[in-house]
Short mmCIF file of C-alpha atoms and ligand atoms in Angstrom, two decimals:
data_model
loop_
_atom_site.label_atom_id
_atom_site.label_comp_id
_atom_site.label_asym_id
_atom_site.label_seq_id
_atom_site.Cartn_x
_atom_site.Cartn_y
_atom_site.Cartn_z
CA UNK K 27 0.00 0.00 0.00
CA UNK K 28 0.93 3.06 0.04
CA UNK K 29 1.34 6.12 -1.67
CA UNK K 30 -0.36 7.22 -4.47
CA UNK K 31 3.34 8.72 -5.36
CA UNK K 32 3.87 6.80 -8.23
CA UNK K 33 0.78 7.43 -9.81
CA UNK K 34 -1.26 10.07 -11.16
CA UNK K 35 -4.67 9.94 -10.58
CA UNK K 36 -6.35 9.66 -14.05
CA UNK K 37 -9.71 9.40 -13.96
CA UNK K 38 -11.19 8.16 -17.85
CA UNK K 39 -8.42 7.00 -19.18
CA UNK K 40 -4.91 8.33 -19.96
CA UNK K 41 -1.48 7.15 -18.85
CA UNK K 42 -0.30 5.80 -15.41
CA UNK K 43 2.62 6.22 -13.85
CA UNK K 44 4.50 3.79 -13.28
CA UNK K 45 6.26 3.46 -10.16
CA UNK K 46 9.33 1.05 -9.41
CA UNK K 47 7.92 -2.79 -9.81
CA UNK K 48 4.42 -0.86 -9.76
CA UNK K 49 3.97 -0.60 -6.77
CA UNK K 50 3.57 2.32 -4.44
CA UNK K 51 0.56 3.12 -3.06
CA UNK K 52 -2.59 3.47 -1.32
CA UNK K 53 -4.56 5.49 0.95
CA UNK K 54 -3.97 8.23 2.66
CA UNK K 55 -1.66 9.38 0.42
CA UNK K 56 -1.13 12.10 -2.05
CA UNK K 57 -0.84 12.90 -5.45
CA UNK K 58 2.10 13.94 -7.01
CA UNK K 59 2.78 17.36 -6.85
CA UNK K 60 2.38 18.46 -10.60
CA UNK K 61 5.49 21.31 -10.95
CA UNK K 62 8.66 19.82 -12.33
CA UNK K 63 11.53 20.33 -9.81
CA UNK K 64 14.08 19.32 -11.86
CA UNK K 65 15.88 23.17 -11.87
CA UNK K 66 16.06 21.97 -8.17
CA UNK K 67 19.69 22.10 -6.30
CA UNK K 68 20.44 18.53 -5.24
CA UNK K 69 20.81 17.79 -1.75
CA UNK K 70 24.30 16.13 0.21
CA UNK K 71 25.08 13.29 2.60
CA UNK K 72 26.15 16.41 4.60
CA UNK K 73 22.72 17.86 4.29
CA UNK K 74 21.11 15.40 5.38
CA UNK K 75 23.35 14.65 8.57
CA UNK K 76 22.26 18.01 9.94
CA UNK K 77 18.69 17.32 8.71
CA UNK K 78 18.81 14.49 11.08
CA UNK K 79 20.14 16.39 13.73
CA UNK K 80 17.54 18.66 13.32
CA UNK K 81 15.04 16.29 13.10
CA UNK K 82 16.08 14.44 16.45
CA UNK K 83 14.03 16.49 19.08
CA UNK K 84 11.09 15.89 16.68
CA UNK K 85 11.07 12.80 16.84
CA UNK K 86 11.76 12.00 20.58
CA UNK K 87 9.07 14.79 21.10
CA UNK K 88 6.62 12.37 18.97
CA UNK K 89 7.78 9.59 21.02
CA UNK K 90 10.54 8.11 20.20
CA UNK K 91 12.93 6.71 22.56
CA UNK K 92 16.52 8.22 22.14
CA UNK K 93 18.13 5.23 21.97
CA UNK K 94 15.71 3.65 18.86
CA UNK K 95 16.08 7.31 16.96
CA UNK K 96 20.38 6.96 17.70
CA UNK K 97 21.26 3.22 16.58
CA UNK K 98 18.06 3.66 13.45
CA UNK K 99 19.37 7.09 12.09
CA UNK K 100 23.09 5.90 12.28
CA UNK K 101 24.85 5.58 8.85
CA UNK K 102 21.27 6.49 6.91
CA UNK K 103 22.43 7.64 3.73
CA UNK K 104 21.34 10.28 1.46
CA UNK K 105 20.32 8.75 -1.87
CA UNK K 106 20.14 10.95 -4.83
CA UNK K 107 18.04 8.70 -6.74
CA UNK K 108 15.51 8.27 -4.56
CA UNK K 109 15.06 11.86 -5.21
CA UNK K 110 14.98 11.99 -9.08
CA UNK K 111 12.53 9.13 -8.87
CA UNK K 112 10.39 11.34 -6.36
CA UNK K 113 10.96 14.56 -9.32
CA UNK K 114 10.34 12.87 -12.27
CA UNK K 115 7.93 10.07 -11.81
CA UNK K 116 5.12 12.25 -13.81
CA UNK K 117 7.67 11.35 -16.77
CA UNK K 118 7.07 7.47 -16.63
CA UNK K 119 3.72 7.01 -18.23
CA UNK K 120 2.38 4.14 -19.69
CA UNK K 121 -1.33 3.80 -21.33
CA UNK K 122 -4.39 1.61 -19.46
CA UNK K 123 -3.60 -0.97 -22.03
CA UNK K 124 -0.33 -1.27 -21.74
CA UNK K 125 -0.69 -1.69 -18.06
CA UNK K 126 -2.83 -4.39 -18.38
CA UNK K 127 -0.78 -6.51 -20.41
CA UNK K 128 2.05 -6.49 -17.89
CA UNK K 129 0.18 -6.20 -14.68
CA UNK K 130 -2.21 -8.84 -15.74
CA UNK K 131 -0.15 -10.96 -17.57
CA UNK K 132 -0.85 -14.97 -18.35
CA UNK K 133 2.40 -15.43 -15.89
CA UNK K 134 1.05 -13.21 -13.50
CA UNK K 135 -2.27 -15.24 -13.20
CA UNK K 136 -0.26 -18.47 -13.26
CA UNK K 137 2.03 -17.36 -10.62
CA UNK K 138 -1.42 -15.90 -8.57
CA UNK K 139 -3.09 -18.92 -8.71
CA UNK K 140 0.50 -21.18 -7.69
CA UNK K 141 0.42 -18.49 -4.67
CA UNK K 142 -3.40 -19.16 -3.99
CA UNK K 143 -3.00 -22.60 -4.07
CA UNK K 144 -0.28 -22.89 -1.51
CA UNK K 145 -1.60 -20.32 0.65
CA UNK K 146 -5.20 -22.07 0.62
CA UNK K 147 -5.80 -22.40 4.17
CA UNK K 148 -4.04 -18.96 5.60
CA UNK K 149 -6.18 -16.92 2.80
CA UNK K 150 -9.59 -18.76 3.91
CA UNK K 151 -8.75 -17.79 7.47
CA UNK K 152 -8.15 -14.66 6.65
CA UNK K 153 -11.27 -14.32 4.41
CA UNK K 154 -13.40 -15.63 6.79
CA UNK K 155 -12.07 -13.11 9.40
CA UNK K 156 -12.16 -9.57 7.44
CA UNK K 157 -14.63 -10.55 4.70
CA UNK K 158 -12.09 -10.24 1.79
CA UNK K 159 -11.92 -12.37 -0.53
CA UNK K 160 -8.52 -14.66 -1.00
CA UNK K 161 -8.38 -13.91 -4.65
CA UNK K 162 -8.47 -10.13 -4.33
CA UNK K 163 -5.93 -10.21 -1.46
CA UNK K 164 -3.73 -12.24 -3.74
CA UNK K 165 -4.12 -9.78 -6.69
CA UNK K 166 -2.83 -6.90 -4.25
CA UNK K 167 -0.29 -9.36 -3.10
CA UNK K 168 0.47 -9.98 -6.99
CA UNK K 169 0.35 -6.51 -7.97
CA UNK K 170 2.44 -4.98 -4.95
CA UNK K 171 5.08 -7.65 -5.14
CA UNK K 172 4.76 -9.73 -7.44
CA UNK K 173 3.41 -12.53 -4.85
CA UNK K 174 6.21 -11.41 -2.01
CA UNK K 175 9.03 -12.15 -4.72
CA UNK K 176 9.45 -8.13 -5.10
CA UNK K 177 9.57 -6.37 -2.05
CA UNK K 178 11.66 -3.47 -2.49
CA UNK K 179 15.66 -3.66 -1.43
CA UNK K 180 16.19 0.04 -0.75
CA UNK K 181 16.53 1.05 3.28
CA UNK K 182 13.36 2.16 4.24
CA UNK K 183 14.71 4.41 6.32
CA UNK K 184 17.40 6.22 4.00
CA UNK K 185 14.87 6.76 1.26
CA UNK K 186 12.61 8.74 4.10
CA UNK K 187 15.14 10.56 5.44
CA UNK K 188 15.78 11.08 1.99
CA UNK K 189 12.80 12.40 1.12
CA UNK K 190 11.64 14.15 4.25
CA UNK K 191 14.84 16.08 3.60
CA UNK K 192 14.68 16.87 -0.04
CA UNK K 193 11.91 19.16 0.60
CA UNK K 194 9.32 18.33 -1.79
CA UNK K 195 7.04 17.03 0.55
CA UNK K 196 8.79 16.75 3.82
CA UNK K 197 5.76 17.12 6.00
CA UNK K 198 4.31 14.02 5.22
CA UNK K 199 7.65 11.87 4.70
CA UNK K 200 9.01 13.17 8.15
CA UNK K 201 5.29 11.78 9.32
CA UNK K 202 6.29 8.06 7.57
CA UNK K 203 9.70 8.43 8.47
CA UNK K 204 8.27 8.80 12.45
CA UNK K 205 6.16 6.13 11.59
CA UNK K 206 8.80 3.79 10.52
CA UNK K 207 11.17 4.54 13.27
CA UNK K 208 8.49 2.74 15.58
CA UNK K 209 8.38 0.24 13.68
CA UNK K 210 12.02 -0.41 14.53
CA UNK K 211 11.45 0.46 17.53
CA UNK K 212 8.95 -2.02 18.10
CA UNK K 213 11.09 -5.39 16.86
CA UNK K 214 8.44 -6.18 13.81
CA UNK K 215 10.98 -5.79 11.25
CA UNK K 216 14.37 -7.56 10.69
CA UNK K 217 15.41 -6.10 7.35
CA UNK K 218 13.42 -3.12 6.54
CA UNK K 219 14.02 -2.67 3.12
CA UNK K 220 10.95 -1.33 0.40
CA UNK K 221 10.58 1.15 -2.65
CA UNK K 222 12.13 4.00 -3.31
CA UNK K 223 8.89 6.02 -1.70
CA UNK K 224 9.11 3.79 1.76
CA UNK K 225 6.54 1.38 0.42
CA UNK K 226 7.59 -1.64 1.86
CA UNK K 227 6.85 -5.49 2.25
CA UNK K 228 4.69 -7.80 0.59
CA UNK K 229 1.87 -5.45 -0.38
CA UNK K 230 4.06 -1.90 -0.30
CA UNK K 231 2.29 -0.42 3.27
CA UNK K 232 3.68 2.77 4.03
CA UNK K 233 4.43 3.42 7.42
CA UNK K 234 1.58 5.51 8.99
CA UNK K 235 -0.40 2.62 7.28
CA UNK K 236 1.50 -0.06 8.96
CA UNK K 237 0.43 2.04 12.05
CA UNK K 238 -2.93 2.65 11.48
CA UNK K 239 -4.03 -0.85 10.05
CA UNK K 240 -1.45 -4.05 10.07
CA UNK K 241 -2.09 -7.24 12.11
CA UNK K 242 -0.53 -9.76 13.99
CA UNK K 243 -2.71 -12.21 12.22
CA UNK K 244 0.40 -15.29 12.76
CA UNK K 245 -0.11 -14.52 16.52
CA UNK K 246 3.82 -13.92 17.29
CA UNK K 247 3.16 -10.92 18.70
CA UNK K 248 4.69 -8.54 15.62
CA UNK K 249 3.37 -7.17 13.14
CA UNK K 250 5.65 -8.27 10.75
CA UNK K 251 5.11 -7.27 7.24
CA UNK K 252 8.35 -7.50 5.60
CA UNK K 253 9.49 -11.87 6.77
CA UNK K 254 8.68 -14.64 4.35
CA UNK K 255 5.34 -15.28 5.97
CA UNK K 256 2.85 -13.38 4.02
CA UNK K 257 0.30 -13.77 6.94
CA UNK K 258 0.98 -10.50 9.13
CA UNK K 259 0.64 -8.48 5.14
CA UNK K 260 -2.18 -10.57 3.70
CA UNK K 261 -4.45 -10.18 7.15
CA UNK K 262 -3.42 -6.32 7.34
CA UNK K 263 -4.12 -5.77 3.13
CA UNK K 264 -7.67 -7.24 4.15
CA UNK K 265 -8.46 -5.29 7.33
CA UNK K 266 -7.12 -1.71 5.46
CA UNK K 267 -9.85 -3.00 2.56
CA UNK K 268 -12.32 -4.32 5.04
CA UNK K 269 -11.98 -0.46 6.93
CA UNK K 270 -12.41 1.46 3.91
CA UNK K 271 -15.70 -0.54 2.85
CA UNK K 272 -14.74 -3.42 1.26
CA UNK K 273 -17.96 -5.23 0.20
CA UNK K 274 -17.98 -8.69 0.51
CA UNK K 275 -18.71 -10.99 -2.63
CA UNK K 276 -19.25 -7.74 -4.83
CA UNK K 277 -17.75 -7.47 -7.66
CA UNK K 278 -15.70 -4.23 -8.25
CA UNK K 279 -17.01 -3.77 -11.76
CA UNK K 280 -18.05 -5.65 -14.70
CA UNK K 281 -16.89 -5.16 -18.58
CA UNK K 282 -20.25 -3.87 -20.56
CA UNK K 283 -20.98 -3.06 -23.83
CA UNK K 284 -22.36 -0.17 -24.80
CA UNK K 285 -25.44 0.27 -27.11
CA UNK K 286 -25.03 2.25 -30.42
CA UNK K 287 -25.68 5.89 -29.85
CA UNK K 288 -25.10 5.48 -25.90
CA UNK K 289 -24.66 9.14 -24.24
CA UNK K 290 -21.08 9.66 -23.53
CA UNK K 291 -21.97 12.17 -21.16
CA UNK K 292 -23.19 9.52 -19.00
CA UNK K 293 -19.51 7.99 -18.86
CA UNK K 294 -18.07 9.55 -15.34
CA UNK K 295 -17.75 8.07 -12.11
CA UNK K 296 -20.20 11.35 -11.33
CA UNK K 297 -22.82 9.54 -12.86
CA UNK K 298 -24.33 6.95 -10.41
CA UNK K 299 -27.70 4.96 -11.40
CA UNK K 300 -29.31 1.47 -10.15
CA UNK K 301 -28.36 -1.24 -12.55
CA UNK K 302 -31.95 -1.72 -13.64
CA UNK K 303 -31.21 1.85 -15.04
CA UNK K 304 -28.33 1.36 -17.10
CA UNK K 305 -29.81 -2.10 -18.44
CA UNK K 306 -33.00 -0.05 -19.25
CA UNK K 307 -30.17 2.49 -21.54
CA UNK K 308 -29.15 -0.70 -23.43
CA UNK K 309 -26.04 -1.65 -21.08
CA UNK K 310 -25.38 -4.96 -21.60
CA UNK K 311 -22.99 -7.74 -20.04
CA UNK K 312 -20.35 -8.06 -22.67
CA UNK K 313 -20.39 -11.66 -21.28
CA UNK K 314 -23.91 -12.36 -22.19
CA UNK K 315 -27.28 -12.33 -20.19
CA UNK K 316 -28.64 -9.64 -17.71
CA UNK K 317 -26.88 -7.02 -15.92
CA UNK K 318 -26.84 -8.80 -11.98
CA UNK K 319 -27.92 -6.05 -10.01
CA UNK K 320 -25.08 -5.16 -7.45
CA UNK K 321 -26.79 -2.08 -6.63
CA UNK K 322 -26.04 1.29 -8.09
CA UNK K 323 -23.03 2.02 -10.53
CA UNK K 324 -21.25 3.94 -12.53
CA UNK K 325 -19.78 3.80 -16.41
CA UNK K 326 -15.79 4.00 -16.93
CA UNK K 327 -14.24 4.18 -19.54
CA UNK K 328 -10.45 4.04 -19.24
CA UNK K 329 -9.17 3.88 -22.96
CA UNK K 330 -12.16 5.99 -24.33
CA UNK K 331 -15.04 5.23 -26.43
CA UNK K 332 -12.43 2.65 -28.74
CA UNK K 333 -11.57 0.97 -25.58
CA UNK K 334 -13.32 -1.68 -22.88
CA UNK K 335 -16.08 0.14 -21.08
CA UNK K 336 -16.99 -1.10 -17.39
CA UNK K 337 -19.87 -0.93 -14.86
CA UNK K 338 -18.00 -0.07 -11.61
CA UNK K 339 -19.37 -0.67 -8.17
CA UNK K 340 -18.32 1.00 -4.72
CA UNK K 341 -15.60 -1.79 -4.48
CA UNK K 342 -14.15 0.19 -6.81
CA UNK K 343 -13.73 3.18 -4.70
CA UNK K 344 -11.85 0.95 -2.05
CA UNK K 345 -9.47 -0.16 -4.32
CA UNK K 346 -9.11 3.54 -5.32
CA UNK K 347 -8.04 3.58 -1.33
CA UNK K 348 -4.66 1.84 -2.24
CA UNK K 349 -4.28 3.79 -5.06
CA UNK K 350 -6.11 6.49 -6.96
CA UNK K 351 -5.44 5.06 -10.97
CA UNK K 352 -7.80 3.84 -12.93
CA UNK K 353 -5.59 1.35 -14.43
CA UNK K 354 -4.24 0.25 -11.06
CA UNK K 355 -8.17 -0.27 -10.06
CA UNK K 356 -8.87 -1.88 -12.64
CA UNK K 357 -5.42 -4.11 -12.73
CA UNK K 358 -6.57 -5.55 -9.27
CA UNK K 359 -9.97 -6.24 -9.69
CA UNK K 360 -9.23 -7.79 -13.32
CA UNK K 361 -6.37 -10.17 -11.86
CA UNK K 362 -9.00 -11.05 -8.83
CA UNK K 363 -11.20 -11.99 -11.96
CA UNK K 364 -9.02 -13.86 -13.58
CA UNK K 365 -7.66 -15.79 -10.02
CA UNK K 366 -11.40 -16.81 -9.74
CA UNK K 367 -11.51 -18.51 -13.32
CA UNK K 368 -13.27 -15.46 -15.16
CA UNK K 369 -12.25 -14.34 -18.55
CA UNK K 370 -10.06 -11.64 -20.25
CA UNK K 371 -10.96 -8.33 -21.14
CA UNK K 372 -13.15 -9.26 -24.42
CA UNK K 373 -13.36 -5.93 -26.00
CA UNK K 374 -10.09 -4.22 -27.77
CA UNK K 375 -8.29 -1.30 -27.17
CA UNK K 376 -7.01 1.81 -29.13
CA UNK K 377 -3.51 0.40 -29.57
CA UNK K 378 -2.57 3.11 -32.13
CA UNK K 379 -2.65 5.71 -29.49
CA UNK K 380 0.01 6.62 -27.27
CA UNK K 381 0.31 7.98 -24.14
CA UNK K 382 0.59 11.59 -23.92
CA UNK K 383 3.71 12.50 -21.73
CA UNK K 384 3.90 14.83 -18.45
CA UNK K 385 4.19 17.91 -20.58
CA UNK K 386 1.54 17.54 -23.55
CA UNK K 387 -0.88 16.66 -20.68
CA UNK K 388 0.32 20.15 -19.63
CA UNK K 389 -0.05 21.45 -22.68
CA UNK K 390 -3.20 19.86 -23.19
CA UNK K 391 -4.78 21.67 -20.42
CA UNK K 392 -3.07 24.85 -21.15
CA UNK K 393 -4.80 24.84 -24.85
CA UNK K 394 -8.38 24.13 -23.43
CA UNK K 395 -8.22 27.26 -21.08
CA UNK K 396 -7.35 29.50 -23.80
CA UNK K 397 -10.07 27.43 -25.91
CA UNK K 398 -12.38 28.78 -23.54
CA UNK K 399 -13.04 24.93 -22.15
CA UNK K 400 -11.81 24.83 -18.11
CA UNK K 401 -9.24 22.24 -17.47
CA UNK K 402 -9.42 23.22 -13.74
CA UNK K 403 -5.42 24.38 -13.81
CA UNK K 404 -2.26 23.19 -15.68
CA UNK K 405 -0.77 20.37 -13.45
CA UNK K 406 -0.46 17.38 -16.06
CA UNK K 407 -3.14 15.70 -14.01
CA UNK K 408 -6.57 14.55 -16.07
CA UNK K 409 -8.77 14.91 -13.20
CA UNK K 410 -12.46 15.14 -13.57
CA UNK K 411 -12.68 19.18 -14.67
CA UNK K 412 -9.80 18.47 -17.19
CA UNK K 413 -11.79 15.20 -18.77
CA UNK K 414 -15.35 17.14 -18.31
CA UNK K 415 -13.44 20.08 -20.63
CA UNK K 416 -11.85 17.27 -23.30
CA UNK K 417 -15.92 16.01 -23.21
CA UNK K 418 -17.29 20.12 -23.95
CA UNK K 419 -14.03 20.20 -26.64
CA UNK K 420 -15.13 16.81 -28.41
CA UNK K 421 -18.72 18.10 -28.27
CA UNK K 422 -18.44 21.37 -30.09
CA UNK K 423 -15.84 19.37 -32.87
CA UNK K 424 -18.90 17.02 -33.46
CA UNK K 425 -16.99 14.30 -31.49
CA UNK K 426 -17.59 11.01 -29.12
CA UNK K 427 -17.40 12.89 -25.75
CA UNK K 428 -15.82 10.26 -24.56
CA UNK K 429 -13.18 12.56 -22.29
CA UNK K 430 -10.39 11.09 -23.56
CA UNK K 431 -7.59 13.17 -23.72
CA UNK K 432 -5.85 11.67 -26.92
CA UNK K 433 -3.18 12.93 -29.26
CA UNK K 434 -5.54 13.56 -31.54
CA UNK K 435 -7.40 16.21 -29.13
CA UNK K 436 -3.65 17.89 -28.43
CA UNK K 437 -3.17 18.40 -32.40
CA UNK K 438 -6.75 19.47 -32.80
CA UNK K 439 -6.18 22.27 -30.45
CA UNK K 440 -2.86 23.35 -31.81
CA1 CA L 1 3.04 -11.63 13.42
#
């Protein structure tokens, strides 16, 4: 879990960000601030020696014993590329698609269902417990970590420092960094390695995560997400999904095909109606049969109107708690899917179209202001004003309003 760092938050479509192995993550985190820091003077071991120093009587004053903070904080090294990943990770962008085929790979679902099959009795205890399903705790387990077989090697505590440090967004790595230092404190961890973000053990909690939701689920009285036992991470993945809603046998969405003439305007998570609604606007199962009525949902449509369009349910949304992108959503609940015997995706995607990098999303935005179409600001992020001004755009070309934010809208407006 963990920080949304990795990722921007694109709502309808667009790229992802990749972060290191994909992971990075969830909740409570933040979005990547938009402005490129590059220009940025690079920091020194020095620096951060007297950032420690400084940061000492914070840190006892939140708690920590002296003795923890001294022997932790020893020798933590400042690592330059933990900031350039943390600068320039709107750079790495990768379209819905593309995602896919990696993050839901046939290996990946052979390697899921291996991992399901050994873990059989610990997921069914765990299910049973906090209501979450073993296959969807295995696809965050898969997704994370690639089934505990990725779990980060860089020092947890030397990419925080790092971080906290650097600048960027001290406030809330100082708060993880805290966080982690009571984890050490505490014994749970014996080598407390993770991402480059502090993401770190089988399924990439950040600290103030760790905190706030892991277990001691194998009863040995840690909370140890980081050993070879998956138990402590798999129990603590399902209570953080179980606290933020998690429903129980729902699915998180469904691939549906649209009718002929469908209103694009009704493709937004914005847009919530009762299943018996959308089957009465033509919606159909692009398996077959009736729409099952899970209750009230919503159309997405992450590679636009050429792409797979889904009903998604308020699983979705808790997903969305471990992190924000679409594709990453959809990645999880597709691979949970897929771990349960459904099928893949059925409909195709615009494969001609790239992803539009950090700055033509800029530009992008940029171009529909002075176009008189409100893009909400110029950070590179397709949030919901910048894909409700791509929709107004395609409308008054005589376009799908599907929101997508193509190439082909960027040349349009130049
Ligand atoms: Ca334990």
């Amino acid at each position: 879990m963990t920080m949304r760092g990795a990722w921007v938050s694109v709502r309808v479509g667009l790229a992802v960000m990749l972060g290191p192995g994909a992971s990075l993550a969830p909740a409570q985190t933040i979005l990547p601030d938009a402005t490129s820091q590059m220009e940025t003077k690079m920091g020194t071991q020095a620096g951060l020696e007297a950032w420690v120093r400084d940061f000492r009587p914070r840190a006892l004053a939140a708690g920590v014993r002296a003795a923890t903070f001294d022997a932790a904080m020893r020798g933590v090294e400042f690592d330059p590329k933990v900031v350039e990943r943390d600068r320039n990770q709107n750079e790495f962008t990768k379209t819905v698609w593309d995602y896919l085929d990696t993050a839901v790979s046939q290996d990946r679902v052979a390697l899921g269902l291996k991992a399901m099959a050994e873990h059989r009795d610990l997921l069914s205890r765990i299910e049973t417990e906090y209501g979450v399903e073993a296959e969807v705790l295995t696809a965050v387990w898969g997704l994370e970590s690639a089934y505990g077989t990725f779990r980060g090697d860089l020092p947890v505590l030397g990419s925080l420092a790092t971080l906290a440090y650097d600048g960027r967004r001290a406030g809330f790595f100082e708060a993880e960094l805290i966080a982690a230092l009571r984890i050490v404190e505490g014994g749970h961890v014996d080598r407390f390695a993770g991402s480059w973000a502090g993401a770190s053990g089988h399924t990439q909690f950040m600290p103030s995560s760790w905190e706030k939701f892991a277990v001691d689920f194998d009863g040995d009285g840690k909370r140890n997400l980081w050993g070879d036992d998956p138990a402590d991470a798999l129990a603590s993945t399902a209570n953080y999904l179980r606290y933020w809603g998690w429903q129980t046998g729902m699915p998180w969405g469904l691939e549906v095909a649209l009718p002929q003439g469908f209103d694009y305007d009704q493709t937004t998570e914005r847009v919530v109606k009762p299943v018996a609604s959308w089957a009465a606007l033509g919606v159909r199962p692009m398996a077959g049969g009736d729409l099952p009525d899970h209750g009230p949902g919503s159309i997405l449509l992450p590679g636009g109107a050429r792409g797979a369009a889904f009903l998604i349910f308020p699983n979705f949304q808790v997903i969305e708690r471990y992190n924000t992108a679409d594709a990453y959503v959809i990645a999880i609940g597709h691979l949970a899917d897929r771990l349960k015997g459904g099928a893949p995706i059925a409909a195709s995607w615009p494969r001609d179209l790239r992803a539009l990098t950090f700055d033509e999303r800029k530009e992008l935005q940029d171009r529909l202001g002075r176009a008189g179409f409100d893009p909400g600001g110029v950070d590179g992020r397709m949030g919901p004003k910048t894909i409700a001004a791509v929709k107004a755009f395609q409308t008054a070309r005589g376009m799908i309003p599907d929101g997508y934010p193509s190439l082909e809208i960027l040349t349009l407006l130049r």
